[in-house]
Structures are given as C-alpha cells and as structure tokens.
Short mmCIF file of C-alpha atoms and ligand atoms in Angstrom, two decimals:
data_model
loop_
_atom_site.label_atom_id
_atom_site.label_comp_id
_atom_site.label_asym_id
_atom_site.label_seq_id
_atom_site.Cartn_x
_atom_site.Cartn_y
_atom_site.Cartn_z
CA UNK A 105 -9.28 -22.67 -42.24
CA UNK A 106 -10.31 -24.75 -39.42
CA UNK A 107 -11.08 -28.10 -41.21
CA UNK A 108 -11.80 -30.16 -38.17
CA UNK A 109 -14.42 -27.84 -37.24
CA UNK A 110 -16.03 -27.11 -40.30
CA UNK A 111 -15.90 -30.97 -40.87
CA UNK A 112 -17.31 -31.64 -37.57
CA UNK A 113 -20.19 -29.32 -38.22
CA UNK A 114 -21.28 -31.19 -40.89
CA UNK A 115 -20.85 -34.82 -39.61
CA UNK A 116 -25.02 -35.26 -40.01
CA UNK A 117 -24.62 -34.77 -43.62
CA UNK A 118 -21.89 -37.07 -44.28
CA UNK A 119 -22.89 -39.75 -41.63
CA UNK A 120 -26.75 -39.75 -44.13
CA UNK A 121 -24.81 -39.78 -47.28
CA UNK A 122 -22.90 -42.69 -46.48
CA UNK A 123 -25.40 -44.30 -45.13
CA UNK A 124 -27.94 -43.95 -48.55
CA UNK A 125 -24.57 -45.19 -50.60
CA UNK A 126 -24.17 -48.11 -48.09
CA UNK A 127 -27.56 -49.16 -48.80
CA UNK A 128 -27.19 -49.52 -52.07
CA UNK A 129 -26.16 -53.30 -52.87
CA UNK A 130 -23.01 -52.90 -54.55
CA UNK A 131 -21.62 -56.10 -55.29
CA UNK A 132 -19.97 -56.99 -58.44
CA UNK A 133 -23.58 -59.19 -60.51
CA UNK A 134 -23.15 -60.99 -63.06
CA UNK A 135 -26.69 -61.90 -63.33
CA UNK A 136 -27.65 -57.80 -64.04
CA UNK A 137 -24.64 -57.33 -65.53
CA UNK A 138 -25.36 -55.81 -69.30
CA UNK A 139 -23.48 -53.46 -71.68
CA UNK A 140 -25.38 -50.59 -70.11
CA UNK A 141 -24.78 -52.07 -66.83
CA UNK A 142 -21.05 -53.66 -67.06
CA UNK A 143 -20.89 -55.21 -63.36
CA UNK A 144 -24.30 -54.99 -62.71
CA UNK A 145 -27.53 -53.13 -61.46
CA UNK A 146 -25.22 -52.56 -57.85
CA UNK A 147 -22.21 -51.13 -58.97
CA UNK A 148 -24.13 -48.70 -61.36
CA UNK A 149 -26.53 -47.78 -59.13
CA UNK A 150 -23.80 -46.73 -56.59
CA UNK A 151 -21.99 -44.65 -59.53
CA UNK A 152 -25.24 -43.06 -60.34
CA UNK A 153 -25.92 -42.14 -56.94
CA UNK A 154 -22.70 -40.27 -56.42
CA UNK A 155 -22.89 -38.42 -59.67
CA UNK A 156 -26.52 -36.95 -59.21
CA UNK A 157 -25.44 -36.10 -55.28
CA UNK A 158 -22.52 -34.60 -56.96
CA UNK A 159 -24.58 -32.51 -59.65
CA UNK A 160 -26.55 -30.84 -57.34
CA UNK A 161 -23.74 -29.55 -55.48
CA UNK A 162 -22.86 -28.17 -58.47
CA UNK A 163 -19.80 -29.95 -59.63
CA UNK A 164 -18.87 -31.18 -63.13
CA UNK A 165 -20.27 -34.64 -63.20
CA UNK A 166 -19.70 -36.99 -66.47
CA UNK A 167 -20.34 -41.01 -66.76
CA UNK A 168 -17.87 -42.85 -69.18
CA UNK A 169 -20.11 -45.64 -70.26
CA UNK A 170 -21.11 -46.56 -66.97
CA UNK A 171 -17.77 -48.37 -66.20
CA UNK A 172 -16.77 -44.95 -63.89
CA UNK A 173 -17.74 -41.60 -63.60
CA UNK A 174 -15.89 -38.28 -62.10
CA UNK A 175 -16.71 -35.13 -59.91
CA UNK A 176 -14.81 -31.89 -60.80
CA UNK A 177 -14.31 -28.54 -59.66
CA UNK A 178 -11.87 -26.19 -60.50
CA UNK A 179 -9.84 -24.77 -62.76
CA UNK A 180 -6.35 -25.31 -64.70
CA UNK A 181 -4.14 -27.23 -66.99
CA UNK A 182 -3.51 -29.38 -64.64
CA UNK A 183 -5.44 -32.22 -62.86
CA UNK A 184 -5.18 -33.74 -59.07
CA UNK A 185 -6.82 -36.62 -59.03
CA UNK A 186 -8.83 -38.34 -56.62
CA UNK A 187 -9.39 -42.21 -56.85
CA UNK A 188 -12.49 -44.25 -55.43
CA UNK A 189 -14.58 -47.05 -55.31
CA UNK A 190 -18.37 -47.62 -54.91
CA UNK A 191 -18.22 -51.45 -55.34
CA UNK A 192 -18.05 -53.82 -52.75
CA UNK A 193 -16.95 -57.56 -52.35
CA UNK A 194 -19.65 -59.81 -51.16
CA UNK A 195 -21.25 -59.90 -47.89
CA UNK A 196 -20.40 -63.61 -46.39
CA UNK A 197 -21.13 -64.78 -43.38
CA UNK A 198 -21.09 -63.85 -39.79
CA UNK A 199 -22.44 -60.01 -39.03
CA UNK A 200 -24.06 -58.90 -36.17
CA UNK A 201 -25.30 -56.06 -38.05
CA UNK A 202 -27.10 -55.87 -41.16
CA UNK A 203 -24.36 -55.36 -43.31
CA UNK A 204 -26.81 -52.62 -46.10
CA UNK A 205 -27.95 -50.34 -43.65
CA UNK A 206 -25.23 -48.01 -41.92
CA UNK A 207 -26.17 -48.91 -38.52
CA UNK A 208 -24.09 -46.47 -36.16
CA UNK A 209 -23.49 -48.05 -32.74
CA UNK A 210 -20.81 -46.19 -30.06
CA UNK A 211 -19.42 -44.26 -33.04
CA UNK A 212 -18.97 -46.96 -35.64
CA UNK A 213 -20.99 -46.95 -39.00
CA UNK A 214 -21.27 -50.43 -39.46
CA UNK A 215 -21.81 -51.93 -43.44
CA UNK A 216 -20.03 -53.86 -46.90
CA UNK A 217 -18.21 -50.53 -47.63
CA UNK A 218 -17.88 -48.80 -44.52
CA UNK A 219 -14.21 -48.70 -45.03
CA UNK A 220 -13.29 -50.35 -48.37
CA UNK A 221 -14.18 -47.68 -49.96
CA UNK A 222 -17.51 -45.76 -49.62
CA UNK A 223 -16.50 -43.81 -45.74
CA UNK A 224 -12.96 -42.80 -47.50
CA UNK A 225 -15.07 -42.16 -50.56
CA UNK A 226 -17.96 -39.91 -48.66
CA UNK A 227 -14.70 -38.13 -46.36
CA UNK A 228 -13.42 -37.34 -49.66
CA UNK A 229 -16.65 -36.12 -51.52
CA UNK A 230 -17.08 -33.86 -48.15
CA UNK A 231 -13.56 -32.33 -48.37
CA UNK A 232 -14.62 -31.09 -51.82
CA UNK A 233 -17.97 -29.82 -51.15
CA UNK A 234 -16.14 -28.30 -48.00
CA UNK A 235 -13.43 -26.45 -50.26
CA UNK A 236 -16.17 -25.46 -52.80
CA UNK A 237 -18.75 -23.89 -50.23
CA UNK A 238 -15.64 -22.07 -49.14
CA UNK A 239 -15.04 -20.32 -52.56
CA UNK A 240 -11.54 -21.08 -52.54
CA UNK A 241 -9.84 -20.86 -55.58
CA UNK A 242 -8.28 -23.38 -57.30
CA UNK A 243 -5.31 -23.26 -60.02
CA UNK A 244 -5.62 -26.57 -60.60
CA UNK A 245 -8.72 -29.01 -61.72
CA UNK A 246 -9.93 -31.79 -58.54
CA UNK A 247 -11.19 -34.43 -59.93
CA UNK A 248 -12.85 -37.39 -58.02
CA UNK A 249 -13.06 -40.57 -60.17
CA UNK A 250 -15.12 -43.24 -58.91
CA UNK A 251 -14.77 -46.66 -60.28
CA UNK A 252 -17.17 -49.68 -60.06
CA UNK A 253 -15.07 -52.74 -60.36
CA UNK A 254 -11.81 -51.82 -58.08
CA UNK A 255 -12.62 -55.42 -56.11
CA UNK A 256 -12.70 -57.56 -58.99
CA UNK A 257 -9.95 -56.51 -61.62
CA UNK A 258 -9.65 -52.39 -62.14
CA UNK A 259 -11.95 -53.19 -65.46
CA UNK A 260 -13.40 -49.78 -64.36
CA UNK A 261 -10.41 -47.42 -64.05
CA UNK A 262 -8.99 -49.26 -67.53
CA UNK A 263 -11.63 -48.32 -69.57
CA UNK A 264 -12.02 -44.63 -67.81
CA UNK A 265 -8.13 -43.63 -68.55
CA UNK A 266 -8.75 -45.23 -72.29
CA UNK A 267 -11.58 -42.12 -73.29
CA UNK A 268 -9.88 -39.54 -70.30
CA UNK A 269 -7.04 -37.72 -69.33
CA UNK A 270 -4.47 -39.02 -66.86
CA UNK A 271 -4.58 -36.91 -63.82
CA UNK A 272 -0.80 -35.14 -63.10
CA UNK A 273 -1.11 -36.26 -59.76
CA UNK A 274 -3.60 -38.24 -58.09
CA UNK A 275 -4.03 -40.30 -54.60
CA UNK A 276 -6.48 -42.90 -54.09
CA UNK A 277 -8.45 -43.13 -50.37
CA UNK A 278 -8.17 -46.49 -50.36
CA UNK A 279 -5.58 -48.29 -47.98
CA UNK A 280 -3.52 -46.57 -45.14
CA UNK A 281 -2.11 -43.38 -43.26
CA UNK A 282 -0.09 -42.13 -43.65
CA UNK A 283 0.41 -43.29 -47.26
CA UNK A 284 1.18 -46.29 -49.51
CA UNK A 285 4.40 -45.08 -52.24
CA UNK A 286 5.82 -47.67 -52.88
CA UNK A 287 3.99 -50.92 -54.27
CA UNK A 288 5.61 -54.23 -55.24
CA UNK A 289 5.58 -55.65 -58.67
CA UNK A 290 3.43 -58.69 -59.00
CA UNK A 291 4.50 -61.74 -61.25
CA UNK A 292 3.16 -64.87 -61.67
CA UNK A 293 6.08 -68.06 -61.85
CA UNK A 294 5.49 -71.65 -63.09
CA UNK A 295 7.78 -74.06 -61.86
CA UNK A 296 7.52 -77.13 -64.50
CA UNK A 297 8.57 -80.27 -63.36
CA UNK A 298 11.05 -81.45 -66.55
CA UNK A 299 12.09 -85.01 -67.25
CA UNK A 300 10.70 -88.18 -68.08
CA UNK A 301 8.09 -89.20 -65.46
CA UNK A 302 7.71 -93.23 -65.00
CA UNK A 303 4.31 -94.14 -64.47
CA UNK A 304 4.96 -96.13 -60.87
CA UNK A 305 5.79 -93.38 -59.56
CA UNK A 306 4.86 -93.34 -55.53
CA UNK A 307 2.81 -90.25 -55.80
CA UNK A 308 -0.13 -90.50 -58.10
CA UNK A 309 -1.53 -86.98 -57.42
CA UNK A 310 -0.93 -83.91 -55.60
CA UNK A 311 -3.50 -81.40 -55.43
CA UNK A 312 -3.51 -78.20 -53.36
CA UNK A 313 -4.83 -74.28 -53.76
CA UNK A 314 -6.93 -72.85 -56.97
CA UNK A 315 -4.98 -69.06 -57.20
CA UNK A 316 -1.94 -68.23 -56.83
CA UNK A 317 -2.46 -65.30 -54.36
CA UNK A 318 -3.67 -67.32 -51.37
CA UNK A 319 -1.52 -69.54 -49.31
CA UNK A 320 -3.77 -73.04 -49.88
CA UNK A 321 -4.60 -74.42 -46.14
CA UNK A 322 -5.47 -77.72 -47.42
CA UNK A 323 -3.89 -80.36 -49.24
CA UNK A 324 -4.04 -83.51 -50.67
CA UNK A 325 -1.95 -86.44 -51.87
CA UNK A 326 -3.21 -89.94 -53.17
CA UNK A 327 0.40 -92.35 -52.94
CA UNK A 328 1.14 -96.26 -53.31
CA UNK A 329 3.64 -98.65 -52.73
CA UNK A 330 4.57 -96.84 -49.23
CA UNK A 331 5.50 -99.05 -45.88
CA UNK A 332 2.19 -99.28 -43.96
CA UNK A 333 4.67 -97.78 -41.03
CA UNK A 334 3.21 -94.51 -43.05
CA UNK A 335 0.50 -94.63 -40.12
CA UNK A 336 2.50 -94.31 -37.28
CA UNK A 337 4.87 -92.12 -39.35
CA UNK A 338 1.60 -89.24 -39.50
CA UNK A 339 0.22 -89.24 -36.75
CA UNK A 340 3.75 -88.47 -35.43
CA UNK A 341 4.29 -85.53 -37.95
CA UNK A 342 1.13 -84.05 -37.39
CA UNK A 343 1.98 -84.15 -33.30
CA UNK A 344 5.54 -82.64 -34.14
CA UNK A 345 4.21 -80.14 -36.44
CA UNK A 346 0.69 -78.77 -34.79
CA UNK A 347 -1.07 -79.09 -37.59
CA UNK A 348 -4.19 -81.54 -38.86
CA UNK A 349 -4.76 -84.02 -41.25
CA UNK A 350 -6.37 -87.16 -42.16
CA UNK A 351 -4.58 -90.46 -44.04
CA UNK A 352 -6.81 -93.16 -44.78
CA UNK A 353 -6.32 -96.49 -46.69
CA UNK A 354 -8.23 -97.75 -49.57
CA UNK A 355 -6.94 -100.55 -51.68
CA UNK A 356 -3.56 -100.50 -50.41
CA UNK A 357 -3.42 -97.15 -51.75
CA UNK A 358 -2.94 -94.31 -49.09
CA UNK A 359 -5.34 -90.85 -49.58
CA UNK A 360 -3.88 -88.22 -47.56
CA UNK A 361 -5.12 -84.47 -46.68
CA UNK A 362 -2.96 -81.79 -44.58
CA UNK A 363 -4.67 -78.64 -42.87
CA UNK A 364 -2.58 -75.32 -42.92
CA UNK A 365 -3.79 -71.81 -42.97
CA UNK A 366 -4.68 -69.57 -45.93
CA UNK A 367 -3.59 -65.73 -46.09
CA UNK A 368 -3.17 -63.78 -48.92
CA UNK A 369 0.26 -64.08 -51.30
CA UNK A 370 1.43 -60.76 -49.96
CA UNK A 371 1.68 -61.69 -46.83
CA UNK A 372 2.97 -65.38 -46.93
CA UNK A 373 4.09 -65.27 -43.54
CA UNK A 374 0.54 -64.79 -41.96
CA UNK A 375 -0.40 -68.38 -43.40
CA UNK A 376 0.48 -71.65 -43.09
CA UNK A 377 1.14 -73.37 -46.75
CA UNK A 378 -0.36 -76.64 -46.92
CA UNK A 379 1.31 -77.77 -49.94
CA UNK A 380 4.61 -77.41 -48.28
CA UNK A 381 3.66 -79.31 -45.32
CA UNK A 382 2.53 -82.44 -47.10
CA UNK A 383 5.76 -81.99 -49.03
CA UNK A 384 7.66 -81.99 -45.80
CA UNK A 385 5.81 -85.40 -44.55
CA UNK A 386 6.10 -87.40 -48.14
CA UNK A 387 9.61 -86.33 -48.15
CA UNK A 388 10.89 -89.19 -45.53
CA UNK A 389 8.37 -91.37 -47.50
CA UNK A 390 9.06 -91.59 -51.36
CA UNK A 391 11.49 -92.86 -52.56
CA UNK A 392 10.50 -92.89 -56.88
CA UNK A 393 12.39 -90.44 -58.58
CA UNK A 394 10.04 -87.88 -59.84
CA UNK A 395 8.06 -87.81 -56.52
CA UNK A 396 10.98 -87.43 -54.30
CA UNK A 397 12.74 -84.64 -56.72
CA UNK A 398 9.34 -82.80 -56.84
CA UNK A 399 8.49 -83.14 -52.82
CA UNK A 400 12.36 -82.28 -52.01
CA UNK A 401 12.40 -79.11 -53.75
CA UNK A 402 9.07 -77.61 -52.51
CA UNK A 403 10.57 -78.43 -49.13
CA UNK A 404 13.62 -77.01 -50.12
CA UNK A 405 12.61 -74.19 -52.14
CA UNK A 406 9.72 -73.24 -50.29
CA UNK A 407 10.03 -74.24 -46.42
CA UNK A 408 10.47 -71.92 -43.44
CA UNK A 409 11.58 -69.56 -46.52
CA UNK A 410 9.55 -66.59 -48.37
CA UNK A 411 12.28 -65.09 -50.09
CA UNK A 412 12.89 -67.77 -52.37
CA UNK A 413 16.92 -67.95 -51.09
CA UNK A 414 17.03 -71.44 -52.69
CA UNK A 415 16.15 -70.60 -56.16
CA UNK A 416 17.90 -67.43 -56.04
CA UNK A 417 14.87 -64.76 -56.07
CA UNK A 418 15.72 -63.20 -52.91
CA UNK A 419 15.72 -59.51 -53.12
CA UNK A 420 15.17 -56.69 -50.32
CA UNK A 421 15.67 -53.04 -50.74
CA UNK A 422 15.22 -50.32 -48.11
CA UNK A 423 11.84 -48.68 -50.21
CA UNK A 424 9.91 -51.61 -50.35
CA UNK A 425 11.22 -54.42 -48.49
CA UNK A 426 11.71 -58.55 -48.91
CA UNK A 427 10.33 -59.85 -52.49
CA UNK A 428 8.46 -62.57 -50.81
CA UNK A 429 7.08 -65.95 -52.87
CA UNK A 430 3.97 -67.60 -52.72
CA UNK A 431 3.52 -71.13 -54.24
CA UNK A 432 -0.60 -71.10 -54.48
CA UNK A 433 -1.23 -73.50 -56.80
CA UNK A 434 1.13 -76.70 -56.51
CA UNK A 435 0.03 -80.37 -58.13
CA UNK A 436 1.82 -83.11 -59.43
CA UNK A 437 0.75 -85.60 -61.86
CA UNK A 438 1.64 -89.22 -62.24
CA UNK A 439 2.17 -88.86 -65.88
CA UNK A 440 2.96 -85.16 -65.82
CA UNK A 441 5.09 -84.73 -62.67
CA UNK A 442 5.19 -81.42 -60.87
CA UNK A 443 3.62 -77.96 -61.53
CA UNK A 444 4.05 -75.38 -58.97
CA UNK A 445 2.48 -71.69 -59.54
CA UNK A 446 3.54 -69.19 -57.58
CA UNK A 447 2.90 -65.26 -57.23
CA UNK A 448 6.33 -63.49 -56.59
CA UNK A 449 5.55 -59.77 -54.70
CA UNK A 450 8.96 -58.10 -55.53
CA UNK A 451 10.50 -55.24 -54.51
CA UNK A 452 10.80 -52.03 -56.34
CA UNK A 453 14.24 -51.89 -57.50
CA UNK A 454 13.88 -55.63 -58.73
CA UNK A 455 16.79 -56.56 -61.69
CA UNK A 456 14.08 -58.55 -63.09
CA UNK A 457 15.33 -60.28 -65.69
CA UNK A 458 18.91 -60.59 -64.17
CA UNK A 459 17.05 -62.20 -60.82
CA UNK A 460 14.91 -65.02 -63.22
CA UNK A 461 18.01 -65.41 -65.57
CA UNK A 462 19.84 -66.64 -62.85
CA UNK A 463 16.54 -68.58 -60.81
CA UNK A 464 15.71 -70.63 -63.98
CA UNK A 465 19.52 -71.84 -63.94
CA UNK A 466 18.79 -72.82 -60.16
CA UNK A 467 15.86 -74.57 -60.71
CA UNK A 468 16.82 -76.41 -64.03
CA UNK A 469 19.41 -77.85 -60.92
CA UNK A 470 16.35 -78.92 -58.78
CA UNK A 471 15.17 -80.29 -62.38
CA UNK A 472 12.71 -78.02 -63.11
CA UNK A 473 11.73 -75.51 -65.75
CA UNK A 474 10.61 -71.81 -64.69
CA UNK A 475 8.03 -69.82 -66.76
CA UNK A 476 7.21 -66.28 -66.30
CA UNK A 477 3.13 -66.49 -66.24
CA UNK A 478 2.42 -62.31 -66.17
CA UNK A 479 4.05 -59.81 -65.09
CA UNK A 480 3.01 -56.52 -63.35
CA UNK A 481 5.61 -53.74 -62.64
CA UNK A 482 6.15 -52.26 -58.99
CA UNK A 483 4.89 -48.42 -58.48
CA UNK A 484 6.78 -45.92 -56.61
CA UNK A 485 6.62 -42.31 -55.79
CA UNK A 486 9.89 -41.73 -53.65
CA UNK A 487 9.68 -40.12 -50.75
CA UNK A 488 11.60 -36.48 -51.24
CA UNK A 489 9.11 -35.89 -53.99
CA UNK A 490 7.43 -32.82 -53.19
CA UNK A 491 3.92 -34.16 -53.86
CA UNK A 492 4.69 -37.03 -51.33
CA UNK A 493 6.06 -34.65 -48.54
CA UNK A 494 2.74 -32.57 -49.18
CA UNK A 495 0.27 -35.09 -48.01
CA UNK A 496 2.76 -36.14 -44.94
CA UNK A 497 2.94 -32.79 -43.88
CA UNK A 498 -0.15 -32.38 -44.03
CA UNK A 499 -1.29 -35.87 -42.26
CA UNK A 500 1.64 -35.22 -39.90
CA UNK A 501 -0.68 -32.16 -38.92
CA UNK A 502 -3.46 -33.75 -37.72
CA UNK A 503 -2.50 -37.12 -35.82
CA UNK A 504 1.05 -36.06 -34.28
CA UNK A 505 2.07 -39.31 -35.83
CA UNK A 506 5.98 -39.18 -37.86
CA UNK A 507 5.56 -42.42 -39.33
CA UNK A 508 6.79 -43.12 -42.37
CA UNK A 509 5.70 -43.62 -46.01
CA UNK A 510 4.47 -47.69 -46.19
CA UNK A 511 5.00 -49.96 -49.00
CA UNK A 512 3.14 -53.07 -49.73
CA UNK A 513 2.80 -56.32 -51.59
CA UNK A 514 -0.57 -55.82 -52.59
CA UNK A 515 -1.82 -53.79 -55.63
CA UNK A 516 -3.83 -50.81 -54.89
CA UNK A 517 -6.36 -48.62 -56.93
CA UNK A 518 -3.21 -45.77 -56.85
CA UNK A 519 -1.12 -47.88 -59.41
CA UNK A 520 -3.21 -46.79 -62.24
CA UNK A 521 -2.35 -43.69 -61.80
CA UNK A 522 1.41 -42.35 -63.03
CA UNK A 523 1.98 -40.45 -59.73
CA UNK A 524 -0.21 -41.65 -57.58
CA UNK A 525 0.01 -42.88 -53.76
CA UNK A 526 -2.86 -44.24 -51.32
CA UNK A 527 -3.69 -41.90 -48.94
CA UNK A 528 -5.98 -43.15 -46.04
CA UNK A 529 -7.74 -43.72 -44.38
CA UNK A 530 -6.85 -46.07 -42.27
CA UNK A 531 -5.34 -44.94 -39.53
CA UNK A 532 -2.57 -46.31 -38.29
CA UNK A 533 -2.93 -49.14 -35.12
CA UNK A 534 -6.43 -49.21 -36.34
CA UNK A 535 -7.85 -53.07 -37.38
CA UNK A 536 -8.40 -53.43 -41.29
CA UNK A 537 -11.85 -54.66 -41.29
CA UNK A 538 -12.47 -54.59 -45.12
CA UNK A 539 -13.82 -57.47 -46.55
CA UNK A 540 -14.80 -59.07 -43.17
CA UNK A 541 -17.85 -59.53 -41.46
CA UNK A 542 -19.00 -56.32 -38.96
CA UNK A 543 -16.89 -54.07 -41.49
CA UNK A 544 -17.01 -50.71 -39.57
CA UNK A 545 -15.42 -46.77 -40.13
CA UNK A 546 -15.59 -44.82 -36.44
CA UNK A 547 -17.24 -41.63 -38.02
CA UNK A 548 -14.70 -39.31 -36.00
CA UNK A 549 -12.05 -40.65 -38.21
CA UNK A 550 -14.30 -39.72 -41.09
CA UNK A 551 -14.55 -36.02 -39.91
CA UNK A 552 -10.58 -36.33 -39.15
CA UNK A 553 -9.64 -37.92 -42.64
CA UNK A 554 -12.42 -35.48 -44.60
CA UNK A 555 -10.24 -32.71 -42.57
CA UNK A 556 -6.74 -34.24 -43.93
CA UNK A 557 -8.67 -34.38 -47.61
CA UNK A 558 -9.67 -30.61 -47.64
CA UNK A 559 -5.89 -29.36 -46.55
CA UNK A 560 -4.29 -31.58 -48.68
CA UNK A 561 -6.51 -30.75 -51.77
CA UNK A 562 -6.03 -26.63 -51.23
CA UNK A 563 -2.05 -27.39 -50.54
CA UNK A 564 -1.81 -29.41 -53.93
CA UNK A 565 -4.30 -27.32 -56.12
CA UNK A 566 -5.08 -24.15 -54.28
CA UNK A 567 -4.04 -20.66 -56.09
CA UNK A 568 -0.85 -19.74 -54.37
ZN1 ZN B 854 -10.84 -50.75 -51.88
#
C-alpha cells in the first residue's frame, strides 16, 4: 500500500477537518465547566466533534461521561491503542494569525492545537479511516482515545481507564519522532531548613517562584543590618554576572530583586534560576547564622549544578540520561528559616530510596531536613522490545532518519498507558511550537506522519 499517496490524495479532507476542530475553542473553562461538562463547554465540544465525525465513518464511537471518548475499528482480544488530545492551553499573547481559525499560509496550518495535539490527532484519525476504506483486516481492535484535559492534569485519561480496558499496547501522537520510551520519574523534594532560627537574623524574607516545575526568573530578598558597601557590592555582581536587578533602601533596611530566566524543571539548564543567584550575591553579605547556612547551601547545592552532586542525588544511566533538580519554589522566613521545593526528573533505573536515604544524611550536614512531597515513577519501554522496533522500522521507512529512541524529563500522555511510547509527530530538527504564539503543523508532515500512522497500525494489528 502506497500510504504517502493515498494520504496525499486526501490532504483536502484532513486539512478541513482540522481546521473545523481548530475552531472549536478548546481551552480548559472553568466558568462552563459542569458535571455534564467536566472542563468545560470547549473541551466537550471538541470530544463531541470527533466522535460524531467518527460515527459517520462508521467506527465504534462511545463517550465515558464526557471526560474522553474513543474511536474503534476492528476486531480481536487484543487492543492497540491510540492516545490524543482535543484540549488546548490558552491562547496568550503575540499571534500574527488568529489563533481559532486554521489559517494555511506557505504550507503551515496555523492555530492553539495545530501541533499539541489536534494535527497529530486529525493525521491519526486519517490513518484509520485510510486503513478502514481499504478493507484491511484487522486481528486486533484500534482504538483512538481522545482525552479532554491532557494540558491540565490527565483528569481525562484517569477517569477513562477507571470504567475501560487498558489497551495491550498503545502510543500516544503527542511529542516526537521518532519516539519517546523512556520517561523520567517525577518527584517533588522539600528541603526544610532545621534548627532554631533567632529572630535578628540578616535576612527577613526570601521569596522566589510559585511551582516547582519552572525555574523562577525573579527573586526577591528584604535584609538588615548589612554594610551600606552592599551598593557598590551589587551593582558589581550584577556587572560580573550579566544579569539584572534592583536594591533599594528603605529604613535602613535593604529590598532586593534579581532577574534570571524561567524554563521548565525538565530542562533546568535552558533557564537561569533566580533564587540561586540572589543566594550567590547574599552569600559574601550575611553573616547571621540561619541566613548564611540557608544562602550557602542553595549556592552550594544548587549552583552551576543540576544533578544535585552536593546532596548526593546525582544519577545518569545510558536509557534516560542525568536526573536533573529543579529548586522552583525557594523562601526563607525570619522566624521559619529556609524552605526550598524542588522537582527532581530522575532517571529510569533510579535506586530511589537508596539515592534519598543517603541525600537526607547529606543535607541533615548542610542542616536541613529533606521530605519526599509526591512521587511519580519513570516509564520505559526498552528498546529491543518488538513493539518499539515496529514503529522505528516503520518511521525509519519514511524519513531515512536512524535516530534513536528519545527519553525525556517531561511526562507525556503515553505514561498512562502500561506499554505505551509517544510516537510523533514532531519531526526531528523541526521547532516545538506548542504552547506558543503562531503555533503551526506544515500539512506535508501531516500527510507524512498520517502515512507513518496507517503502516504502523496494519504492522501492529493487521491479520498476518
Ligand atoms: Zn499534548
């Protein structure tokens, strides 16, 4: 079967389909949001919209409660599933093009969705309709399930796999080519200051970030009983250190703020943590015990290092990489001392409790107490598995590229699934776009990824 072609011949269709499900407002609402509608008029709307499509091309359509709904075709006892998303984050600022329209200019379907997920969504749906207009058979049941709340906390797929069955094997078009099989675990740490705090202590607040999985870019610091050489002592750091900030004076009390950049927790590298930088500054300026204890081990903990070396976290292993640390949220309170929240992305093979066994005896050294918040475990396919080597042969088809398998510090929409890897379609070299302004899909990668979809579907469920 010539999927490109067939694909290609019926670009119209999907390029109009995605466009109608683009225009369909999407966005997570509280304000609509009732127990018929759990995220909102949007997100329902979007569901309904792919089920009644669906329905008339006579698959097996079924709504659980409005939370998600599935497509299915086929026939078996057992179940390939295929994992989407109709909701979208919010629209923000800064488009060119009206972001609920589907505006194609120079082969680019511009909208909120356009890659994240409704394109991978609509190349999916097509591969299906392609394989069913084909009459091939099937020993196995294809099942697209399409969530509504994959942006804003998988409440969607939760309450779908609570009343249905867990596909055997499933992949979820929502990431990268050539897949996503290994995924990091994701665990929230709170680093307690302990001790008794005296109440003239230098710093009387620290403040930076609100969530743990962004590095904060701003921070900011009230202190007293400092050297007025403090001035001089700034504006030099900021010089040595590119960065901005402001310190100002008010009642012989000094209120400072220090500019980094944010990025998200899985990719601590790509920012530029605030926290740690005012940290770095007050360290050659307090003196109090509590303040200089809590400022000398964020530097020392945290600085020029996201493996968390000092405290003993570090961890790399060849599947899934470095487990890398984010402190997000870090204050300190005049009466309460220091309180540092941080989301640790580590690797696969983790020896979790060994690894914070032996951290909270390093930090209780730095004089603090370590708390594990939540914990989420890693997800991993490995690579020889047959159902992995499937969809690489078959991506490997159509691009030429041998790349291998990716792994990544993020969660995505395949860890709900017990064997499940993200597949697409994002092609490598290509800019990720989703959840920024101008979000675009080029609609030949559509045809190509729909093309990928079809193969890989007969390959995994076809009658052999
Ligand atoms: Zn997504």
């Amino acid at each position: 079967m010539d999927w490109i072609k067939l694909a290609e011949s019926r670009k119209a269709e999907l390029v109009s389909e995605l466009q109608q499900l683009i225009q369909i407002e999407s966005v997570l609402d509280p304000e609509t949001s009732s127990g018929n509608a759990p995220f909102g008029e949007g997100p329902l709307k979007a569901l309904q919209y792919m089920l009644t499509i669906g329905e008339q091309q006579g698959f097996t359509a079924k709504n659980i409660d409005n939370y998600a709904g599935h497509l299915e075709m086929g026939a078996g006892e057992e179940l390939l599933g295929i994992l989407c998303h109709v909701d979208v984050v919010p629209v923000g600022d800064s488009w060119t093009h009206p972001p609920f329209k589907g505006e194609v200019v120079d082969g680019k379907l511009y909208g909120r969705g356009a890659i994240d997920d409704k394109g991978p969504t609509m190349a999916a749906y097509l591969a299906m309709k392609m394989i069913k207009d084909a009459g091939i058979e099937l020993d196995k049941r294809v099942r697209m399930i399409i969530g509504t709340d994959e942006e804003s906390g998988f409440r969607c797929v939760d309450h779908y796999f609570t009343k249905e069955e867990m596909p055997t094997i499933g992949f979820a078009p929502d990431a990268d080519f050539p897949l996503i099989n290994a995924e990091k675990g994701i665990s929230i740490l709170d680093f307690s200051q302990k001790g008794n705090i005296v109440e003239d202590e230098q710093i009387i607040a620290f403040k930076a970030g609100v969530r743990s999985n962004m590095v904060p870019d701003t921070a900011n610091a009230i202190i007293q009983n400092v050297t007025p050489s403090i001035e001089e002592a700034f504006k030099a750091f900021l010089q040595e250190n590119s960065t901005e900030g402001t310190l100002t004076n008010e009642d012989g009390r000094y209120i400072i703020t220090m500019k980094g950049k944010a990025a998200h927790a899985m990719e601590p590298e790509k920012g530029r943590n605030a926290a740690v930088l005012l940290s770095k500054f007050l360290q050659n300026i307090v003196t109090t015990k509590a303040s200089l204890e809590f400022v000398s081990f964020m530097v020392n903990t945290f600085d020029e290092d996201h493996y968390g070396s000092n405290v003993k976290l570090d961890y790399y292993d060849e599947m899934s990489g470095h487990t890398t640390l984010n402190p997000g949220v870090v204050l300190f309170h005049q009466k309460r001392g220091g309180h540092v929240q941080v989301s640790m992305r580590y690797s696969v093979s983790y020896p979790f409790e060994e690894k914070i066994t032996e951290a909270t005896q390093q930090a209780a050294a730095f004089g603090f107490a370590l708390d594990v918040a939540s914990n989420s475990a890693p997800h991993y396919v490995p690579e020889e598995d047959e159902f992995v080597q499937t969809l690489l042969n078959v991506y490997r088809k159509y691009t030429v590229d041998n790349s291998k398998p990716l792994s990544t510090g993020g969660g995505t929409y395949a860890r709900t699934m017990k064997k499940g890897v993200a597949f697409g379609m994002l092609f490598p070299g290509e800019p990720d776009v989703a959840h920024q302004a101008d979000e675009f899909v080029v609609v030949d990668n559509l045809v190509r990824a729909a093309a990928i979809y079809a193969e890989a579907i007969v390959e995994l469920a076809g009658k052999k």
